[in-house]
Short mmCIF file of C-alpha atoms and ligand atoms in Angstrom, two decimals:
data_model
loop_
_atom_site.label_atom_id
_atom_site.label_comp_id
_atom_site.label_asym_id
_atom_site.label_seq_id
_atom_site.Cartn_x
_atom_site.Cartn_y
_atom_site.Cartn_z
CA MET A 1 184.26 276.41 65.63
CA ASP A 2 184.95 277.82 62.18
CA PHE A 3 187.35 275.97 59.87
CA LYS A 4 186.91 278.47 57.07
CA LEU A 5 189.76 280.78 56.12
CA THR A 6 189.04 284.48 55.80
CA LYS A 7 189.16 286.15 52.36
CA GLU A 8 192.52 287.72 53.30
CA GLN A 9 193.97 284.35 54.36
CA GLU A 10 192.76 282.73 51.13
CA LEU A 11 194.41 285.51 49.13
CA ILE A 12 197.71 285.09 50.97
CA GLN A 13 197.58 281.31 50.51
CA ARG A 14 196.89 281.67 46.77
CA ALA A 15 199.55 284.34 46.26
CA ALA A 16 202.18 282.23 48.08
CA ARG A 17 201.19 279.13 46.11
CA GLU A 18 201.38 280.91 42.76
CA PHE A 19 204.69 282.52 43.68
CA ALA A 20 206.16 279.20 44.86
CA GLU A 21 205.01 277.31 41.76
CA LYS A 22 206.31 279.96 39.39
CA ASN A 23 209.53 281.02 41.10
CA ILE A 24 210.67 278.29 43.50
CA MET A 25 209.60 274.93 42.05
CA PRO A 26 211.52 275.38 38.76
CA VAL A 27 214.79 276.02 40.63
CA ALA A 28 214.26 273.68 43.61
CA ASP A 29 216.82 271.14 42.35
CA GLN A 30 219.30 273.90 41.61
CA ILE A 31 218.90 275.25 45.16
CA GLU A 32 219.72 271.83 46.63
CA ARG A 33 222.59 271.20 44.20
CA GLU A 34 224.25 274.61 44.59
CA GLY A 35 223.32 275.16 48.24
CA LYS A 36 222.07 278.67 47.57
CA ILE A 37 218.69 280.34 47.43
CA PRO A 38 218.66 282.82 44.51
CA ASP A 39 218.34 286.43 45.69
CA GLU A 40 215.32 286.93 43.41
CA ILE A 41 213.33 284.44 45.48
CA LEU A 42 213.93 286.34 48.71
CA LYS A 43 213.22 289.58 46.87
CA GLY A 44 209.95 288.18 45.54
CA MET A 45 208.91 287.01 49.01
CA ALA A 46 209.70 290.49 50.32
CA GLU A 47 207.54 292.05 47.60
CA LEU A 48 204.69 289.81 48.72
CA GLU A 49 205.32 291.17 52.24
CA LEU A 50 205.80 287.65 53.59
CA PHE A 51 208.65 288.52 55.98
CA GLY A 52 206.51 290.76 58.16
CA ILE A 53 203.23 288.95 57.74
CA ALA A 54 202.73 288.10 61.42
CA TYR A 55 203.76 291.44 62.92
CA PRO A 56 201.84 294.61 63.71
CA GLU A 57 201.62 297.29 61.05
CA GLU A 58 203.12 299.87 63.42
CA TYR A 59 206.45 298.01 63.10
CA GLY A 60 206.31 297.53 59.34
CA GLY A 61 204.43 294.22 59.36
CA THR A 62 201.15 293.48 57.66
CA GLY A 63 199.36 292.33 60.82
CA ALA A 64 197.93 289.29 59.06
CA GLY A 65 199.01 286.98 61.90
CA TYR A 66 200.56 283.55 62.35
CA LEU A 67 197.82 281.65 60.54
CA SER A 68 198.55 283.65 57.40
CA TYR A 69 202.26 283.02 57.95
CA VAL A 70 201.63 279.27 58.19
CA LEU A 71 199.52 279.27 55.03
CA ALA A 72 202.35 281.00 53.15
CA CYS A 73 205.11 278.86 54.68
CA GLU A 74 203.24 275.64 53.83
CA GLN A 75 203.00 276.65 50.17
CA ILE A 76 206.67 277.58 50.04
CA ALA A 77 207.68 274.29 51.69
CA ARG A 78 205.58 272.40 49.16
CA ALA A 79 207.97 273.82 46.55
CA ASN A 80 211.26 273.58 48.46
CA GLY A 81 212.37 272.86 52.04
CA SER A 82 215.37 275.19 51.97
CA VAL A 83 213.33 278.32 51.27
CA SER A 84 210.72 277.47 53.90
CA GLY A 85 213.55 276.59 56.32
CA LEU A 86 215.12 280.01 55.94
CA TYR A 87 211.72 281.70 56.13
CA SER A 88 210.93 279.83 59.33
CA VAL A 89 214.22 280.61 61.14
CA HIS A 90 213.74 284.27 60.27
CA TYR A 91 210.51 284.10 62.27
CA LEU A 92 212.24 282.31 65.14
CA GLY A 93 214.49 285.34 65.67
CA THR A 94 211.96 288.00 64.73
CA SER A 95 209.21 286.56 66.98
CA SER A 96 211.52 286.91 69.96
CA ILE A 97 212.03 290.59 69.17
CA ALA A 98 208.29 291.12 68.61
CA THR A 99 207.45 289.38 71.91
CA PHE A 100 210.18 290.62 74.24
CA GLY A 101 211.65 293.68 72.51
CA SER A 102 211.54 297.14 74.06
CA PRO A 103 209.81 299.79 71.91
CA GLU A 104 213.30 300.96 70.82
CA GLN A 105 214.42 297.42 69.90
CA LYS A 106 211.21 296.80 67.95
CA ALA A 107 211.56 300.13 66.14
CA LYS A 108 215.18 299.38 65.26
CA TYR A 109 214.82 295.78 64.05
CA LEU A 110 211.26 294.89 63.07
CA PRO A 111 210.74 297.21 60.07
CA LYS A 112 213.86 295.95 58.27
CA ALA A 113 213.21 292.34 59.33
CA GLY A 114 209.61 292.71 58.18
CA SER A 115 210.64 294.08 54.80
CA GLY A 116 213.06 291.20 54.22
CA GLU A 117 216.05 293.54 54.08
CA TRP A 118 217.33 291.78 57.20
CA ILE A 119 217.03 288.08 57.98
CA SER A 120 216.94 287.35 61.72
CA SER A 121 218.85 284.56 63.46
CA PHE A 122 218.51 282.91 66.85
CA ALA A 123 221.59 281.44 68.51
CA PHE A 124 221.17 279.10 71.43
CA THR A 125 222.99 275.88 70.45
CA GLU A 126 226.64 275.46 71.40
CA PRO A 127 229.16 272.67 70.85
CA ALA A 128 228.28 271.20 74.28
CA THR A 129 224.47 271.41 74.09
CA GLY A 130 221.43 272.23 72.03
CA SER A 131 218.88 271.38 74.70
CA ASP A 132 220.09 272.51 78.10
CA PRO A 133 220.30 276.23 78.99
CA LYS A 134 222.32 275.38 82.12
CA GLN A 135 225.14 274.03 79.97
CA ILE A 136 225.70 277.07 77.78
CA SER A 137 229.16 278.55 78.16
CA THR A 138 228.92 281.77 76.13
CA ILE A 139 229.42 284.58 78.62
CA ALA A 140 228.48 288.24 78.74
CA VAL A 141 230.63 290.19 81.18
CA LYS A 142 229.37 293.56 82.37
CA ASP A 143 231.86 296.32 81.60
CA GLY A 144 230.61 299.79 82.54
CA ASP A 145 227.38 300.31 80.64
CA ASP A 146 228.23 297.56 78.14
CA TYR A 147 228.42 293.78 78.01
CA VAL A 148 231.33 291.98 76.39
CA ILE A 149 230.26 288.65 74.89
CA ASN A 150 232.55 285.70 74.20
CA GLY A 151 231.66 282.20 73.03
CA VAL A 152 230.84 279.89 70.15
CA LYS A 153 227.37 279.12 68.81
CA ARG A 154 226.86 276.00 66.72
CA PHE A 155 224.67 275.19 63.68
CA ILE A 156 223.14 278.67 63.47
CA SER A 157 220.79 279.24 60.55
CA ALA A 158 221.07 282.42 58.47
CA ALA A 159 223.94 283.68 60.65
CA TYR A 160 225.78 284.50 57.40
CA LEU A 161 223.07 286.95 56.26
CA PRO A 162 222.80 290.54 57.53
CA GLY A 163 220.29 291.26 60.27
CA PRO A 164 219.79 290.84 64.01
CA ILE A 165 220.78 287.72 65.93
CA VAL A 166 219.40 286.76 69.34
CA ILE A 167 222.33 285.42 71.35
CA PHE A 168 221.92 283.50 74.58
CA ALA A 169 224.77 283.99 77.04
CA LYS A 170 225.26 283.69 80.80
CA ASP A 171 225.56 287.23 82.11
CA SER A 172 228.20 287.89 84.74
CA GLU A 173 225.78 289.61 87.11
CA THR A 174 223.07 286.97 87.49
CA GLY A 175 225.04 283.88 86.33
CA HIS A 176 221.91 282.90 84.37
CA PRO A 177 221.23 282.84 80.65
CA THR A 178 220.22 286.21 79.23
CA ALA A 179 219.17 287.00 75.66
CA PHE A 180 221.05 289.74 73.80
CA LEU A 181 220.20 291.38 70.51
CA VAL A 182 223.31 291.67 68.40
CA ASP A 183 223.89 292.96 64.87
CA LYS A 184 225.43 290.24 62.74
CA PHE A 185 228.89 291.21 61.48
CA CYS A 186 229.50 293.75 64.24
CA PRO A 187 233.16 293.90 65.43
CA GLY A 188 234.14 290.53 66.97
CA TYR A 189 231.44 288.57 65.08
CA SER A 190 232.52 285.98 62.53
CA VAL A 191 231.20 282.71 61.11
CA SER A 192 232.67 279.35 60.11
CA GLU A 193 232.49 277.56 56.81
CA THR A 194 229.05 276.13 56.02
CA TRP A 195 228.34 272.74 57.63
CA LYS A 196 227.60 270.06 55.02
CA LYS A 197 224.32 268.53 56.09
CA ILE A 198 221.80 265.92 54.97
CA GLY A 199 219.14 268.22 53.45
CA ILE A 200 217.79 271.77 53.02
CA HIS A 201 221.13 272.64 51.45
CA GLY A 202 220.03 276.17 50.55
CA SER A 203 219.27 277.06 54.18
CA LYS A 204 222.76 276.87 55.53
CA VAL A 205 224.06 276.52 59.08
CA VAL A 206 227.35 277.91 60.32
CA ASP A 207 229.07 278.27 63.68
CA VAL A 208 229.19 281.79 65.08
CA TYR A 209 232.32 283.04 66.82
CA LEU A 210 231.87 285.84 69.32
CA LYS A 211 235.16 287.43 70.31
CA ASP A 212 234.85 290.40 72.65
CA VAL A 213 231.58 291.47 71.05
CA ARG A 214 230.65 294.67 72.84
CA VAL A 215 226.98 295.60 73.15
CA PRO A 216 225.25 298.28 75.24
CA SER A 217 222.99 297.27 78.16
CA SER A 218 220.06 298.24 75.96
CA ALA A 219 220.84 295.14 73.86
CA VAL A 220 219.43 292.85 76.58
CA LEU A 221 216.26 291.26 75.22
CA GLY A 222 213.66 290.58 77.90
CA PRO A 223 214.58 290.67 81.58
CA LYS A 224 218.22 290.15 82.55
CA GLY A 225 218.91 286.59 83.78
CA GLN A 226 215.58 285.49 82.26
CA GLY A 227 216.84 284.04 79.01
CA TYR A 228 214.91 280.83 79.52
CA PRO A 229 211.42 282.35 78.99
CA VAL A 230 212.77 284.18 75.91
CA LEU A 231 214.20 280.91 74.62
CA LEU A 232 211.01 278.98 75.34
CA ALA A 233 208.76 281.57 73.73
CA GLY A 234 211.02 282.13 70.70
CA ILE A 235 211.38 278.45 70.05
CA SER A 236 207.66 277.86 70.55
CA TYR A 237 206.80 280.47 67.91
CA GLY A 238 209.58 278.97 65.79
CA LYS A 239 207.85 275.60 65.97
CA VAL A 240 204.83 277.08 64.22
CA GLY A 241 207.01 277.60 61.14
CA MET A 242 208.71 274.22 61.57
CA CYS A 243 205.30 272.52 61.50
CA ALA A 244 204.27 274.49 58.41
CA GLY A 245 207.51 273.44 56.72
CA SER A 246 206.93 269.76 57.54
CA LEU A 247 203.34 270.07 56.37
CA GLY A 248 204.34 271.54 52.99
CA GLY A 249 206.85 268.73 52.52
CA MET A 250 204.18 266.15 53.37
CA GLN A 251 201.71 267.69 50.92
CA ALA A 252 204.37 267.54 48.19
CA ALA A 253 205.10 263.89 49.09
CA LEU A 254 201.39 263.10 48.73
CA GLU A 255 201.13 264.78 45.34
CA GLU A 256 204.34 263.17 44.06
CA SER A 257 203.20 259.73 45.23
CA ILE A 258 199.78 260.01 43.57
CA LYS A 259 201.39 261.22 40.34
CA TYR A 260 203.99 258.46 40.35
CA ALA A 261 201.48 255.71 41.19
CA LYS A 262 199.27 256.78 38.28
CA GLU A 263 202.17 256.92 35.84
CA LYS A 264 204.32 253.92 36.72
CA ALA A 265 203.30 251.15 34.37
CA HIS A 266 202.68 247.60 35.53
CA ARG A 267 201.70 245.13 32.81
CA ASP A 268 198.62 246.66 31.16
CA SER A 269 197.92 249.34 33.81
CA THR A 270 199.80 251.15 36.61
CA ILE A 271 200.93 250.44 40.17
CA ALA A 272 197.93 252.51 41.39
CA LYS A 273 195.87 249.30 41.18
CA PHE A 274 197.83 247.64 44.01
CA PRO A 275 196.18 247.64 47.46
CA THR A 276 199.63 248.17 49.02
CA ILE A 277 200.07 251.42 47.07
CA GLN A 278 196.53 252.53 47.88
CA VAL A 279 197.09 251.87 51.59
CA ALA A 280 200.40 253.77 51.54
CA ILE A 281 198.78 256.76 49.85
CA ALA A 282 195.81 256.67 52.22
CA LYS A 283 198.19 256.63 55.21
CA ILE A 284 200.06 259.62 53.78
CA ALA A 285 196.78 261.49 53.22
CA GLU A 286 195.58 260.75 56.80
CA LYS A 287 198.79 262.16 58.27
CA VAL A 288 198.77 265.22 56.01
CA GLU A 289 195.20 266.01 57.00
CA ALA A 290 195.83 265.52 60.75
CA CYS A 291 199.02 267.59 60.65
CA ARG A 292 197.39 270.36 58.62
CA TRP A 293 194.68 271.00 61.20
CA LEU A 294 197.04 270.64 64.15
CA THR A 295 199.40 273.15 62.54
CA TYR A 296 196.64 275.62 61.70
CA ARG A 297 195.39 275.32 65.26
CA LEU A 298 198.86 275.99 66.65
CA ALA A 299 199.04 279.10 64.45
CA TRP A 300 195.65 280.18 65.72
CA LEU A 301 196.91 279.74 69.29
CA ALA A 302 200.00 281.82 68.44
CA ASP A 303 197.66 284.58 67.32
CA ASN A 304 195.25 284.30 70.22
CA THR A 305 196.98 282.98 73.34
CA LYS A 306 198.70 285.24 75.82
CA ASP A 307 199.72 282.39 78.15
CA ILE A 308 203.21 281.52 76.86
CA MET A 309 203.55 278.39 79.04
CA ALA A 310 200.26 276.94 77.77
CA PHE A 311 201.28 277.81 74.21
CA ALA A 312 204.73 276.23 74.70
CA LYS A 313 203.11 272.93 75.72
CA GLN A 314 200.87 272.94 72.64
CA ALA A 315 203.83 273.88 70.43
CA ALA A 316 205.93 271.06 71.86
CA MET A 317 203.17 268.48 71.33
CA THR A 318 202.34 269.65 67.84
CA LYS A 319 205.94 269.91 66.69
CA ALA A 320 206.88 266.45 68.00
CA PHE A 321 203.85 264.88 66.30
CA VAL A 322 204.06 266.77 63.01
CA ALA A 323 207.83 266.33 62.59
CA GLU A 324 207.53 262.60 63.22
CA CYS A 325 204.64 262.35 60.74
CA GLY A 326 206.85 264.22 58.25
CA VAL A 327 209.43 261.43 58.44
CA ASP A 328 206.73 258.69 58.29
CA VAL A 329 205.14 260.31 55.25
CA ALA A 330 208.47 260.75 53.47
CA ARG A 331 209.33 257.08 54.11
CA LEU A 332 205.93 255.96 52.78
CA ALA A 333 206.35 258.18 49.70
CA VAL A 334 209.80 256.74 49.00
CA GLY A 335 208.19 253.30 49.31
CA VAL A 336 205.58 254.17 46.67
CA HIS A 337 208.44 255.14 44.34
CA GLY A 338 210.56 252.04 45.03
CA SER A 339 214.25 252.60 44.23
CA TYR A 340 213.40 255.66 42.15
CA GLY A 341 212.47 257.32 45.44
CA LEU A 342 216.08 257.01 46.55
CA MET A 343 217.39 258.84 43.52
CA ASP A 344 218.36 262.50 43.66
CA ASP A 345 216.30 263.22 40.53
CA TYR A 346 213.10 262.38 42.42
CA LYS A 347 211.62 265.02 44.70
CA VAL A 348 210.64 262.48 47.40
CA SER A 349 214.33 261.76 48.06
CA HIS A 350 214.80 265.44 48.96
CA ILE A 351 211.65 265.44 51.06
CA TYR A 352 212.96 262.41 52.97
CA ARG A 353 216.30 264.09 53.71
CA ASP A 354 214.63 267.36 54.70
CA ALA A 355 211.99 265.73 56.91
CA ILE A 356 214.44 264.21 59.37
CA ILE A 357 215.93 267.65 60.05
CA SER A 358 212.67 268.87 61.57
CA GLU A 359 212.71 266.00 64.05
CA GLN A 360 216.10 266.98 65.43
CA THR A 361 215.99 270.78 65.41
CA GLU A 362 214.30 273.44 67.53
CA GLY A 363 213.97 270.82 70.20
CA VAL A 364 214.64 267.12 69.65
CA ALA A 365 211.31 265.25 69.36
CA ASP A 366 211.74 263.31 72.62
CA MET A 367 212.73 266.47 74.45
CA GLN A 368 209.42 267.96 73.30
CA ARG A 369 207.69 264.99 74.84
CA LEU A 370 209.52 265.64 78.11
CA ILE A 371 208.05 269.18 78.10
CA THR A 372 204.58 267.82 77.42
CA GLY A 373 204.83 264.89 79.84
CA GLY A 374 206.28 267.13 82.54
CA ALA A 375 203.44 269.64 82.14
CA LEU A 376 200.79 266.89 82.21
CA LEU A 377 202.24 265.23 85.29
CA ARG A 378 202.79 268.39 87.32
C1 FAD B 1 219.41 272.58 59.88
C2 FAD B 1 219.65 272.98 61.29
C3 FAD B 1 219.37 274.28 61.67
C4 FAD B 1 219.64 274.69 62.98
N1 FAD B 1 219.42 276.00 63.31
C5 FAD B 1 219.68 276.42 64.57
C6 FAD B 1 219.54 277.81 64.92
O1 FAD B 1 219.22 278.65 64.08
N2 FAD B 1 219.79 278.16 66.21
C7 FAD B 1 220.20 277.27 67.17
O2 FAD B 1 220.41 277.66 68.30
N3 FAD B 1 220.36 275.95 66.86
C8 FAD B 1 220.12 275.51 65.58
N4 FAD B 1 220.32 274.19 65.26
C9 FAD B 1 220.75 273.26 66.29
C10 FAD B 1 219.63 272.37 66.80
O3 FAD B 1 218.50 273.10 67.22
C11 FAD B 1 220.18 271.50 67.94
O4 FAD B 1 221.24 270.73 67.40
C12 FAD B 1 219.11 270.63 68.52
O5 FAD B 1 218.27 271.39 69.35
C13 FAD B 1 219.67 269.47 69.32
O6 FAD B 1 220.74 269.85 70.10
P1 FAD B 1 222.04 268.92 70.16
O7 FAD B 1 222.38 268.54 68.77
O8 FAD B 1 223.09 269.63 70.94
O9 FAD B 1 221.54 267.66 70.92
P2 FAD B 1 221.64 267.36 72.47
O10 FAD B 1 220.97 268.41 73.27
O11 FAD B 1 223.06 267.02 72.84
O12 FAD B 1 220.79 266.04 72.53
C14 FAD B 1 221.31 264.81 72.00
C15 FAD B 1 220.36 263.69 72.37
O13 FAD B 1 220.25 263.58 73.80
C16 FAD B 1 218.88 263.73 74.21
N5 FAD B 1 218.87 264.55 75.42
C17 FAD B 1 219.54 265.70 75.64
N6 FAD B 1 219.26 266.18 76.86
C18 FAD B 1 218.40 265.33 77.43
C19 FAD B 1 217.73 265.29 78.70
N7 FAD B 1 217.89 266.25 79.61
N8 FAD B 1 216.89 264.27 78.93
C20 FAD B 1 216.70 263.29 78.00
N9 FAD B 1 217.30 263.27 76.80
C21 FAD B 1 218.13 264.28 76.51
C22 FAD B 1 218.18 264.44 73.07
O14 FAD B 1 216.80 264.10 73.02
C23 FAD B 1 218.92 263.90 71.86
O15 FAD B 1 218.36 262.67 71.49
C24 FAD B 1 220.12 273.77 63.95
C25 FAD B 1 220.40 272.45 63.56
C26 FAD B 1 220.20 272.07 62.25
C27 FAD B 1 220.54 270.66 61.85
#
């Protein structure tokens, strides 16, 4: 077992860290206040070729793999949760195309998604459910050689940015969920106002309205009536990015807590002398370390495992654990800061608000445990 990163992975990690420190950290507060990621940041990430990092070179990627993606995403999340959030949902959609796309679909979407010109979205959740494929009500009715899609998708990330969107709808022929690849802003596609949420304000969610959206049969992604495997695989790859995002937030919480403990005066020294503070910081460090290696391992599995079901189980376990640790770490970090940790001016307050989002999205934590428990008890 080799825990050492390759030279290429070290380079990617360093480049992402330097970019994030120089270009994202200084505007992190602004991003959260204004609810917008400056275009220059996305442009800079594109120049670093981060949007296609995990995909084969033949489709415009760099072929560096998921571990490289995780290393970059972690560094970006250390600077700001909104940017890593957007980066991660882009991979949720793009991974589905890379895994299930026909050669034509890959050729059409991956080069522009890989260059960052397009940001991909993935739309499963609906007003009635975010967890149960049987309950989705978006429908795709076969009409000649086309499908006509109608429905509403809820809380969809990046749906307001140009690019492909993977839409899950029940198709009229099989009655089962099928995945469709749709161009955002095609006729019949529109989005709601931005939802006002607790954190990652720069990575916005909107509802998507699909009114008689007409797509050719060639827009079906994966086998017809087999949307569930596409959903499971897409969301499992998506969890790799979610874990990297949580990890970056945790690392930032650790650094902020150490800095604060060493600076905050108490009588003739600082609060760093207190055993309670030392224990809190040690607990944060333990969780960061455990989550880092679990996340890197999940990325390694994404690069090396062909068995999607086995990967999905590992992704579910890792995501549930890492997301929960993210919340624990954020709470401990706020504790180290006392009431200052609750103030908007302090980064740990943002980390706290962002952390809880990872617990509830791309599979609620307890639902992940149902996947794991079910697989173990089969
Ligand atoms: C910032 C953000 C970004 C998002 N981005 C996207 C996106 O890009 N694409 C997308 O499709 N969605 C997205 N979502 C939606 C998100 O993934 C869903 O909201 C989430 O999966 C949970 O679905 P739900 O809210 O409908 O909860 P529900 O499925 O209604 O679950 C509610 C509660 O009931 C429990 N529960 C549900 N079913 C069962 C069951 N069978 N057994 C036991 N317990 C159960 C759950 O564990 C949970 O505690 C996003 C949400 C946010 C906040």
